[in-house]
Tab-separated table of C-alpha atoms and ligand atoms in Angstrom:
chain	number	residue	atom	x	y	z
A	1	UNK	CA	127.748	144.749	63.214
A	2	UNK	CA	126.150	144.150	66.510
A	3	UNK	CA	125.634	140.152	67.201
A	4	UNK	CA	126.833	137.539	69.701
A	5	UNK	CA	130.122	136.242	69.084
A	6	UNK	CA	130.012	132.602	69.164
A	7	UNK	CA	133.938	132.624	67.974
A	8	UNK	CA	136.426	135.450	65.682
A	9	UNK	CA	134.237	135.329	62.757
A	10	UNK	CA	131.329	133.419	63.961
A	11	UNK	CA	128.092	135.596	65.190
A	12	UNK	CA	124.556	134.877	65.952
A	13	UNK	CA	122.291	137.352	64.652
A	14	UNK	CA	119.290	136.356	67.359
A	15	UNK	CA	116.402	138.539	66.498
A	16	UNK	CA	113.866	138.258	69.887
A	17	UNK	CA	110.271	137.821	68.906
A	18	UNK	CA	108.998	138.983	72.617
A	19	UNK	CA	105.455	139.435	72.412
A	20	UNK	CA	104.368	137.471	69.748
A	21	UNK	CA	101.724	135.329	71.183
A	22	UNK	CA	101.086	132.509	68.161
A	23	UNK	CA	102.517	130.893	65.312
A	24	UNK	CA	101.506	129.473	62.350
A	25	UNK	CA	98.396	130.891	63.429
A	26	UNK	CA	98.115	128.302	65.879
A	27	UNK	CA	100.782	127.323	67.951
A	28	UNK	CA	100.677	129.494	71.384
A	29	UNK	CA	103.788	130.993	72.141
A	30	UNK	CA	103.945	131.706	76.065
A	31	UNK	CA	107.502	133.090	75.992
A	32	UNK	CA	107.719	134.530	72.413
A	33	UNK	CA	110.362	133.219	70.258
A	34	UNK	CA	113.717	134.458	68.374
A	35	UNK	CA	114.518	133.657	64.541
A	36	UNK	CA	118.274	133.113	64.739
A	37	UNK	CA	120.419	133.757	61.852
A	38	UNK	CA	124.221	133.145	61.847
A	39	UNK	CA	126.903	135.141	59.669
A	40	UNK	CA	130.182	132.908	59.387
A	41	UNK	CA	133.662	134.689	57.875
A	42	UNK	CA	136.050	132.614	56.022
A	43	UNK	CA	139.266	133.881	54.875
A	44	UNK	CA	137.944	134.083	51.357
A	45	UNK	CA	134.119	133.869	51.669
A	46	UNK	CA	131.678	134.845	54.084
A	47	UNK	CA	127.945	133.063	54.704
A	48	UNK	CA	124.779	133.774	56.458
A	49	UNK	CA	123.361	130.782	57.485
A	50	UNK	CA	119.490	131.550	57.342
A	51	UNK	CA	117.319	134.499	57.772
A	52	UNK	CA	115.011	135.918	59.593
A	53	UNK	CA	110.744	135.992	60.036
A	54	UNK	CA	109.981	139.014	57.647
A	55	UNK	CA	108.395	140.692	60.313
A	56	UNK	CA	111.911	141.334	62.006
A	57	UNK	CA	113.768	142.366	58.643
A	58	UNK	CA	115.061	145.784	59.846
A	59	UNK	CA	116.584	143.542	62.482
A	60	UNK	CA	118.229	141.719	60.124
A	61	UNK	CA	119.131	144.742	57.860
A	62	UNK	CA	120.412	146.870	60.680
A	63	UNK	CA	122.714	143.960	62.409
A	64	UNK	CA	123.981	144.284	58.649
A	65	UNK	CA	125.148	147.148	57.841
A	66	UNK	CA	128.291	146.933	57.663
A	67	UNK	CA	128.620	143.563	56.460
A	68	UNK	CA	129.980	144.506	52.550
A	69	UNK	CA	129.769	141.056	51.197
A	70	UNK	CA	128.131	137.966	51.379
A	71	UNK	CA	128.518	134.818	49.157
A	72	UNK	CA	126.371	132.239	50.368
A	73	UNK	CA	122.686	132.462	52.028
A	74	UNK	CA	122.320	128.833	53.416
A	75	UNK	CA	118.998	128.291	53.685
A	76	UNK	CA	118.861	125.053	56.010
A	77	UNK	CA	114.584	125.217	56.175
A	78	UNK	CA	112.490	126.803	53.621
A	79	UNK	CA	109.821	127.507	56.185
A	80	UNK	CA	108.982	131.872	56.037
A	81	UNK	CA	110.386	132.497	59.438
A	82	UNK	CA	114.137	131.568	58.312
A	83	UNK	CA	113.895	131.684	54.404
A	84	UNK	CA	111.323	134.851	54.468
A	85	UNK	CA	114.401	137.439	54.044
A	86	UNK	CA	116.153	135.546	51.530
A	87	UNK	CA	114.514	137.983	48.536
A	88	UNK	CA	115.640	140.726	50.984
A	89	UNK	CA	119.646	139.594	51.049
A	90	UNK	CA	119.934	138.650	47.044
A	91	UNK	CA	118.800	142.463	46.813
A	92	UNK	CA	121.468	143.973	49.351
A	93	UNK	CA	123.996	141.481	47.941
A	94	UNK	CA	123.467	140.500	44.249
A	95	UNK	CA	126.127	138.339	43.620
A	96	UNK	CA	125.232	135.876	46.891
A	97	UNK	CA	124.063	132.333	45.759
A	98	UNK	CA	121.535	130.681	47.882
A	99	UNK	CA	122.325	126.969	48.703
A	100	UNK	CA	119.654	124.230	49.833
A	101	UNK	CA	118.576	120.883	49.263
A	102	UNK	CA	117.210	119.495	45.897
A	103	UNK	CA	113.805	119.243	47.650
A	104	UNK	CA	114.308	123.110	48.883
A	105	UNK	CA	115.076	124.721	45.296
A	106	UNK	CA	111.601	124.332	44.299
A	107	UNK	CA	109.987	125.296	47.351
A	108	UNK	CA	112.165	128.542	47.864
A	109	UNK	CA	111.177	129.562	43.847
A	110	UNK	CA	107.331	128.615	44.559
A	111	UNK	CA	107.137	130.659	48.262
A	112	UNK	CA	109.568	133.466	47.686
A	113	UNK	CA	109.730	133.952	43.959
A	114	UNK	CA	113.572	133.228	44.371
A	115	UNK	CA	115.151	133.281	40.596
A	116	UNK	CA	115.953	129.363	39.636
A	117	UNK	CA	119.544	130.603	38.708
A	118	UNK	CA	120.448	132.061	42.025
A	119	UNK	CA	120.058	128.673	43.892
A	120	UNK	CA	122.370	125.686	44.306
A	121	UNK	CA	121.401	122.407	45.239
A	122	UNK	CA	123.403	120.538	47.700
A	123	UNK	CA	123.412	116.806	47.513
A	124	UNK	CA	123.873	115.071	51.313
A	125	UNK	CA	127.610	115.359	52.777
A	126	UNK	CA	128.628	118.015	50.259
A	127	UNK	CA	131.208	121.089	51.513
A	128	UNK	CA	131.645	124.472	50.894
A	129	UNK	CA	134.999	126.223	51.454
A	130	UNK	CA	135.245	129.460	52.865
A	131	UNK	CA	138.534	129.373	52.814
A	132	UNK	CA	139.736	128.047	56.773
A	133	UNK	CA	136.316	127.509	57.395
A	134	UNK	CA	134.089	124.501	56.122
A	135	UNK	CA	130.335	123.936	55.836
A	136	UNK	CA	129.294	120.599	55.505
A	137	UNK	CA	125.794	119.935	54.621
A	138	UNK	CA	123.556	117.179	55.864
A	139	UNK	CA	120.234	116.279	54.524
A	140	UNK	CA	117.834	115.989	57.587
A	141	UNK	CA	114.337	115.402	55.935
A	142	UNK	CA	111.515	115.889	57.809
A	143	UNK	CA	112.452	118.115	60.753
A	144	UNK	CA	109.906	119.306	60.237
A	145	UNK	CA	109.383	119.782	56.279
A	146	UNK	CA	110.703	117.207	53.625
A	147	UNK	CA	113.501	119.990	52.362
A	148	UNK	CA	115.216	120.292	55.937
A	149	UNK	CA	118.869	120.330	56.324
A	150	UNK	CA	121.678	120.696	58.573
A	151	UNK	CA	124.385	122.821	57.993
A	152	UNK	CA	127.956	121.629	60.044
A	153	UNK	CA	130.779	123.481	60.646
A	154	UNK	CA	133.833	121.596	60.428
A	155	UNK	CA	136.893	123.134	61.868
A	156	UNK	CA	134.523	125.109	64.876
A	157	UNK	CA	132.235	121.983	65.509
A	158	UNK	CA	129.269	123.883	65.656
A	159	UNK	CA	125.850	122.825	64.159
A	160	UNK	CA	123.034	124.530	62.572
A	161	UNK	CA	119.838	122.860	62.840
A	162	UNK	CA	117.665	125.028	62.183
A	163	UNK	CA	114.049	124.002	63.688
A	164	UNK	CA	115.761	120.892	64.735
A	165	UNK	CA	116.879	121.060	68.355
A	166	UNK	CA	115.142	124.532	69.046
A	167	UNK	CA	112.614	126.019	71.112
A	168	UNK	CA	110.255	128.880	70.861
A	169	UNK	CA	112.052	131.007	73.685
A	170	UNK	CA	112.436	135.048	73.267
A	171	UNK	CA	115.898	135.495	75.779
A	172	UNK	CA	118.897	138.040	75.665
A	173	UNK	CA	120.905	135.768	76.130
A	174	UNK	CA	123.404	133.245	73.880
A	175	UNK	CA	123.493	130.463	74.997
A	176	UNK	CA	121.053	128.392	77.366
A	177	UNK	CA	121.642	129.812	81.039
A	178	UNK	CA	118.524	128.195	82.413
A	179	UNK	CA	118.477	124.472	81.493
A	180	UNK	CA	114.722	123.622	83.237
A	181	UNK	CA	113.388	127.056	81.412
A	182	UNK	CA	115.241	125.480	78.184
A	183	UNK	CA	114.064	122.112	78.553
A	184	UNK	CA	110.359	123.424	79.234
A	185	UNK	CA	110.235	125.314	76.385
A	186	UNK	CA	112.303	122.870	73.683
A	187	UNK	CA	109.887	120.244	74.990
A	188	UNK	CA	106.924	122.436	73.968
A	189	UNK	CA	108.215	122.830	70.881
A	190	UNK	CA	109.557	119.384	70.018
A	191	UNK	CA	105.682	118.166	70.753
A	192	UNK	CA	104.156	120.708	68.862
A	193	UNK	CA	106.478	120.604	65.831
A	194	UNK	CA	108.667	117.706	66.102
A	195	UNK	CA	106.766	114.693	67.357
A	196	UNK	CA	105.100	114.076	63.988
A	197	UNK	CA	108.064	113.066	62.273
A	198	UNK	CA	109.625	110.989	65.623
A	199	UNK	CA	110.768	108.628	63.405
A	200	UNK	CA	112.563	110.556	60.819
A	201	UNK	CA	114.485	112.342	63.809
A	202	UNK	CA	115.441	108.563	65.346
A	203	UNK	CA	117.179	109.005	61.730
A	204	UNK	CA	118.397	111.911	61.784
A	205	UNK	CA	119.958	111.645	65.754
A	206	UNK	CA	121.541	108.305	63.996
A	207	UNK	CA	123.218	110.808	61.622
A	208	UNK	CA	124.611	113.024	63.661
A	209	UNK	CA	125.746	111.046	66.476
A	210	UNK	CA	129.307	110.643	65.287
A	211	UNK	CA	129.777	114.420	64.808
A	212	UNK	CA	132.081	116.032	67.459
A	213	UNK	CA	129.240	119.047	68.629
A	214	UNK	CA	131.100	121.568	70.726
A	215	UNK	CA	127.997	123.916	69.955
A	216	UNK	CA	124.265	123.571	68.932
A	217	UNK	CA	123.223	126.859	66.879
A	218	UNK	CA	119.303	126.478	66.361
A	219	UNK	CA	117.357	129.240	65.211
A	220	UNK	CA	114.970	129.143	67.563
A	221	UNK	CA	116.057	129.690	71.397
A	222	UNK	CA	119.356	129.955	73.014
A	223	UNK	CA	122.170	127.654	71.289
A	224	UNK	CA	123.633	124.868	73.177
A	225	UNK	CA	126.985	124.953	74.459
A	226	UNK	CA	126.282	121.710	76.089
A	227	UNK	CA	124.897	119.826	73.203
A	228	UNK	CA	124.424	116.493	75.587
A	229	UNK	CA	121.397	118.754	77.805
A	230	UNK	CA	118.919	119.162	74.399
A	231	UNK	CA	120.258	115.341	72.681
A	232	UNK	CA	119.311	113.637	75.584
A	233	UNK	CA	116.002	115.741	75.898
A	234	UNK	CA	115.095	114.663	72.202
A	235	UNK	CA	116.518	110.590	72.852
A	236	UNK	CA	113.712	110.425	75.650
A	237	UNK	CA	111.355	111.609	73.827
A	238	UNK	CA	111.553	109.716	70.785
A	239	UNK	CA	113.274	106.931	71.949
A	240	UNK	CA	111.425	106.748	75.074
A	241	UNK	CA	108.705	104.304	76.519
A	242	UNK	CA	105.668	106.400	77.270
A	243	UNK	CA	104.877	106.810	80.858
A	244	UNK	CA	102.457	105.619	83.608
A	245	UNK	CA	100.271	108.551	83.068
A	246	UNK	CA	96.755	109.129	82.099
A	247	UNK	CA	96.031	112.735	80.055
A	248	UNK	CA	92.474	113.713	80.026
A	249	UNK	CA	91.732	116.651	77.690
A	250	UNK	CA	87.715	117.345	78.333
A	251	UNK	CA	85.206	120.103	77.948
A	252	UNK	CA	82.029	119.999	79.812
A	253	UNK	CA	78.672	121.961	79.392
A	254	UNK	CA	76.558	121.513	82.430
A	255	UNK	CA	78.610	119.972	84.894
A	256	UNK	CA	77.794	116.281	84.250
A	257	UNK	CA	81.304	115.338	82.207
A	258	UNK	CA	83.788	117.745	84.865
A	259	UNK	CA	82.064	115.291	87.660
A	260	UNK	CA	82.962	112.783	85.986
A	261	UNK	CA	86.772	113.245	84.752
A	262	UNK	CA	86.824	114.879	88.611
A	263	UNK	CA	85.814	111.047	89.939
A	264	UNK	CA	88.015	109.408	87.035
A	265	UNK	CA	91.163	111.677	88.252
A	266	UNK	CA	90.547	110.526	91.701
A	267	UNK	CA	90.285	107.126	90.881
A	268	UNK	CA	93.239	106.935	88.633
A	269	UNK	CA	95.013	108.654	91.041
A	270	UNK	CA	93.988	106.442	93.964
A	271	UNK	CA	95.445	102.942	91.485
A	272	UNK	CA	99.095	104.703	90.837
A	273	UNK	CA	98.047	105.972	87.275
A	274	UNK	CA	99.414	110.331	87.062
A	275	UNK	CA	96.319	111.870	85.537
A	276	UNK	CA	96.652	115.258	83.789
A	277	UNK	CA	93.137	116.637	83.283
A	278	UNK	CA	93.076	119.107	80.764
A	279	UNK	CA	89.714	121.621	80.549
A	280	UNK	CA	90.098	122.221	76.733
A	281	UNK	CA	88.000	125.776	77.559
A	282	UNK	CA	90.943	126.963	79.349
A	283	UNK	CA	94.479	125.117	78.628
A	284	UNK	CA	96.613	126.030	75.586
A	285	UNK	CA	97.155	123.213	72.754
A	286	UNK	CA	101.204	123.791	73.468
A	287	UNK	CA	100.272	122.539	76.973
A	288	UNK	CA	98.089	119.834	76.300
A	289	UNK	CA	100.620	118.953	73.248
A	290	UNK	CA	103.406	118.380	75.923
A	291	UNK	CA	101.452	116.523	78.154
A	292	UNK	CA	100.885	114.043	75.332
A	293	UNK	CA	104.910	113.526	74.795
A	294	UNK	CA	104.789	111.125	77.657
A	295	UNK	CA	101.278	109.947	78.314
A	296	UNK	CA	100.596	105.886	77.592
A	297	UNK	CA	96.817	106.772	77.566
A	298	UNK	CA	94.403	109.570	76.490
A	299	UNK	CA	91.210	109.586	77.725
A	300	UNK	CA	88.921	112.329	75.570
A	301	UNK	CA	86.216	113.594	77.736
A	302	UNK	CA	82.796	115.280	75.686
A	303	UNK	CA	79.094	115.689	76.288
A	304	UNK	CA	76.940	114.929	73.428
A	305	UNK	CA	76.627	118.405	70.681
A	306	UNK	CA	74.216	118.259	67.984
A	307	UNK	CA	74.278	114.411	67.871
A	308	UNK	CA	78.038	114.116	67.749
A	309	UNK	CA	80.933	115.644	70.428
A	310	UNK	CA	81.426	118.781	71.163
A	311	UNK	CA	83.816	121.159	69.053
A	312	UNK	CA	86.419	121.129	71.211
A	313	UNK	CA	86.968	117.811	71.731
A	314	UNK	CA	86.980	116.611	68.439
A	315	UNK	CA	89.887	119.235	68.045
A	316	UNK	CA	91.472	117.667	70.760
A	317	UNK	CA	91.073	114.256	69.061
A	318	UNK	CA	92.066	115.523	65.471
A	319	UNK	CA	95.229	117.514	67.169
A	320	UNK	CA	96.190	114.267	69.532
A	321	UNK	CA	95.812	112.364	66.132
A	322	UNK	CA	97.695	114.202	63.897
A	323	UNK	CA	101.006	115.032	66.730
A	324	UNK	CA	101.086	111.629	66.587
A	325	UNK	CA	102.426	110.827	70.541
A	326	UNK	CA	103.330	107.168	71.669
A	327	UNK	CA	100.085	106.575	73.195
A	328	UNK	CA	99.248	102.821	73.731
A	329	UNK	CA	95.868	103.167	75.122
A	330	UNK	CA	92.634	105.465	74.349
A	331	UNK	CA	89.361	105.575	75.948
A	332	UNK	CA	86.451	108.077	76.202
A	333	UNK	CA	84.283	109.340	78.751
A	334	UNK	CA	81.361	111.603	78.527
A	335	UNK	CA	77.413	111.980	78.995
A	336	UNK	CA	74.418	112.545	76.769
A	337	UNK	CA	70.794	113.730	76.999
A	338	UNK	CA	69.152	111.804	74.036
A	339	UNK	CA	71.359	110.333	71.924
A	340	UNK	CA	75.173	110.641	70.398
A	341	UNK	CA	77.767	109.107	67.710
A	342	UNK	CA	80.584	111.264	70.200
A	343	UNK	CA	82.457	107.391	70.868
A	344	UNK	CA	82.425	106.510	67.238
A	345	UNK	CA	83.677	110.069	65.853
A	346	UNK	CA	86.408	110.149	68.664
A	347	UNK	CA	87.368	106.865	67.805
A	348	UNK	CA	87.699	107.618	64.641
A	349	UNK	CA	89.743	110.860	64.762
A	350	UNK	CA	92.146	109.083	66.985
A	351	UNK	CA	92.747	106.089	64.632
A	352	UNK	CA	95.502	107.010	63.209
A	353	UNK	CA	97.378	106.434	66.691
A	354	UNK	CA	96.695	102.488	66.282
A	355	UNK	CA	96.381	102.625	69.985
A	356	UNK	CA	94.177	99.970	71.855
A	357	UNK	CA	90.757	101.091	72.204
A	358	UNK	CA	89.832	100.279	76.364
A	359	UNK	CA	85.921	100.179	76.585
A	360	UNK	CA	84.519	103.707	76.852
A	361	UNK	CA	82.246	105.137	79.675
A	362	UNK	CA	79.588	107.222	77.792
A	363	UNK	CA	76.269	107.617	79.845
A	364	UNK	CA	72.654	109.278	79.976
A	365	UNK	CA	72.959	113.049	82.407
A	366	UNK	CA	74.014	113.318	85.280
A	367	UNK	CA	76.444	110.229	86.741
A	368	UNK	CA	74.925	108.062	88.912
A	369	UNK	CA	75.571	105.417	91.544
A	370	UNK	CA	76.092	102.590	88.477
A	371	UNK	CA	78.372	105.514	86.231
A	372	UNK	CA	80.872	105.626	89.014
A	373	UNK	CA	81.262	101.890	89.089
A	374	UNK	CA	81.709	101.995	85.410
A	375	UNK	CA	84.288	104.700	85.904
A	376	UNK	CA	85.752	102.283	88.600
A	377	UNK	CA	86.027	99.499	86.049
A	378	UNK	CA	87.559	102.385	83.524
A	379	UNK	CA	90.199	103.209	86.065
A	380	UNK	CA	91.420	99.734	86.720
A	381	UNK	CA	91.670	98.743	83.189
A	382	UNK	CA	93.606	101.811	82.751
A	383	UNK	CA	96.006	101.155	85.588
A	384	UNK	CA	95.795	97.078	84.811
A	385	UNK	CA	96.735	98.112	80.988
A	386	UNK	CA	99.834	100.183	82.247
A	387	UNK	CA	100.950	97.463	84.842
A	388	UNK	CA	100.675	95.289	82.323
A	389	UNK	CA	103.274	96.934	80.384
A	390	UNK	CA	105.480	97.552	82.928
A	391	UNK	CA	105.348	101.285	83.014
A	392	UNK	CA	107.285	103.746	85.038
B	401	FEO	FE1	110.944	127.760	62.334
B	401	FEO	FE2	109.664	125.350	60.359
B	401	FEO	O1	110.143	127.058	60.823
């Protein structure tokens, strides 16, 4: 078999995903990304702790070859890219039993036709004996699907997260070599997958804090051999206040709503507010995703499209609603030729982040003299608002 060695009888199985370029068919994936499975030998049993995406099988199938026995498939996620070669192992080893949560039997029957009989439910804090070795299991729901577990290794202190903790990085290499690269990249990921569910992680951090990590095995990314770089990472950003910045996602037709998130920036700028404008024509979601980890406002910028916004900004305003980020303050700013209900759909698509609506700056073509005060007025409230909360 040709893995990593994390320890005798511990190997990651990283399969590199370098050029795929999305996920889910729509999460951008700059630097590609690596489904990680892990193969752990006890003295009596041995047990691959997930899979692989289907598309890398072979990879999976050649790294074992030589592997003559498995016992256990822990399947820690039931999401395709770890659980998709599942079908694939019960086949090269018939006698393996699959082990998951309660809430994962069904869904591993219902997405991978997995036989009802070949799966074991685990109930929270249960432990497997391979014989020297020990997997404990920890429920973890929703990071990022209800079913989610952790699986713990007891005498090596290493823990399989799964999703949890990972990043969508392609690298040769183990373990993370490159914390900023690391950090960029588990941040990406934590706002486009994670940030949802911020308060079932607060949960699930609470779980694990009292484990003694020596190693973080996700499969995504590099693993951790210094657990405290990524658990910090995740306890600012769930725990975290959001910051003195101002994220403008925008899309303009004809040049009247870029002039005016150009004077906004400015403005913003000029009071002590960070602004990250955000032209939705040419940024990624991943990017604008991130930028939304932090920001204590979001200001959606539109001109007026068949009577409503324009395309892209409600998907701005759906996405910013749904990833759910700590925003405390949303406003809009845009311009119209002859009428709009753009401030009333935003609003709406955005209610969901029960943030304080700050009086909008919507006008008629091309700002003018009066706009620019308005956009003044927007700017201080902005900055006033964030003062007022005593951001840093
Ligand atoms: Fe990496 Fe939720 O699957």
């Amino acid at each position: 078999m040709k893995a990593n060695k994390i320890r005798d009888g511990v190997y990651m199985l990283a399969a590199a995903h370098w050029e795929r370029r999305l996920f889910d068919s729509l999460i951008p994936l700059p630097d590609g990304t690596s489904y990680n499975a892990y193969l752990v030998e006890g003295q009596e049993k041995t047990a691959l702790i997930d899979t692989v995406d289907p598309m890398k099988a072979d990879f999976l199938m050649g790294h074992l070859q030589d592997v003559k026995n498995i016992d256990y498939i822990i399947s820690n996620h039931a999401e395709q890219d770890h659980s998709g070669c599942i079908p694939l192992m019960i086949e090269k080893y018939p006698d393996a039993k699959v082990i998951a949560t309660p809430k994962a039997k069904p869904m591993l029957k219902d997405l991978l036709l997995i036989p009802e009989e070949k799966i074991i439910a685990v109930e929270d804090g249960e432990t497997l004996s391979l014989g020297k070795r020990t997997l404990r299991f920890i429920h973890a729901p929703w990071v990022h699907w209800p079913e989610t577990m952790l699986t713990y290794l007891e005498e090596d202190h290493i823990l399989f997260p799964c999703d949890f903790l990972g990043s969508h990085l392609a690298t040769s290499e183990m373990f993370v070599s490159d914390e900023c690269v690391v950090y960029e990249a588990a941040k990406r990921y934590y706002a486009e997958i994670m940030m949802p569910f911020r308060t079932a992680i607060q949960k699930n951090l609470e779980k694990i804090k009292d484990l003694n990590i020596e190693i973080i095995a996700p499969s995504h990314g590099p693993a951790h051999n210094k657990p405290e770089f990524i658990l910090k990472a995740y306890s600012e950003w769930v725990y975290g206040e959001p910051k003195n910045i101002a994220v403008i996602p925008y899309v303009s037709m004809h040049g009247s709503v870029k002039k005016m998130v150009e004077y906004l920036v400015e403005a913003l700028a000029e009071k002590g507010v960070s602004v990250a404008p955000h032209d939705l024509t040419a940024t990624d979601v991943g990017r604008l995703a991130m930028a939304l980890v932090d920001a204590a406002t979001v200001v959606i910028g539109t001109p007026a499209v068949l009577a409503g916004a324009h395309p892209a900004a409600v998907y701005a305003a759906y996405l910013a609603n749904a990833l759910r980020p700590k925003t405390k303050f949303i406003s809009i700013v845009g311009s119209y030729s002859w009428g709009s209900k753009a401030i009333d759909q935003i609003s709406g698509l955005l209610s969901g982040l029960r943030a304080e609506v700050i009086p909008p700056v919507f006008i008629k073509g091309f700002p003018k003299e009066a706009d620019y005060r308005a956009l003044d007025s927007l700017a201080e409230n902005i900055a006033q608002k964030h003062r007022e909360s005593n951001l840093k």
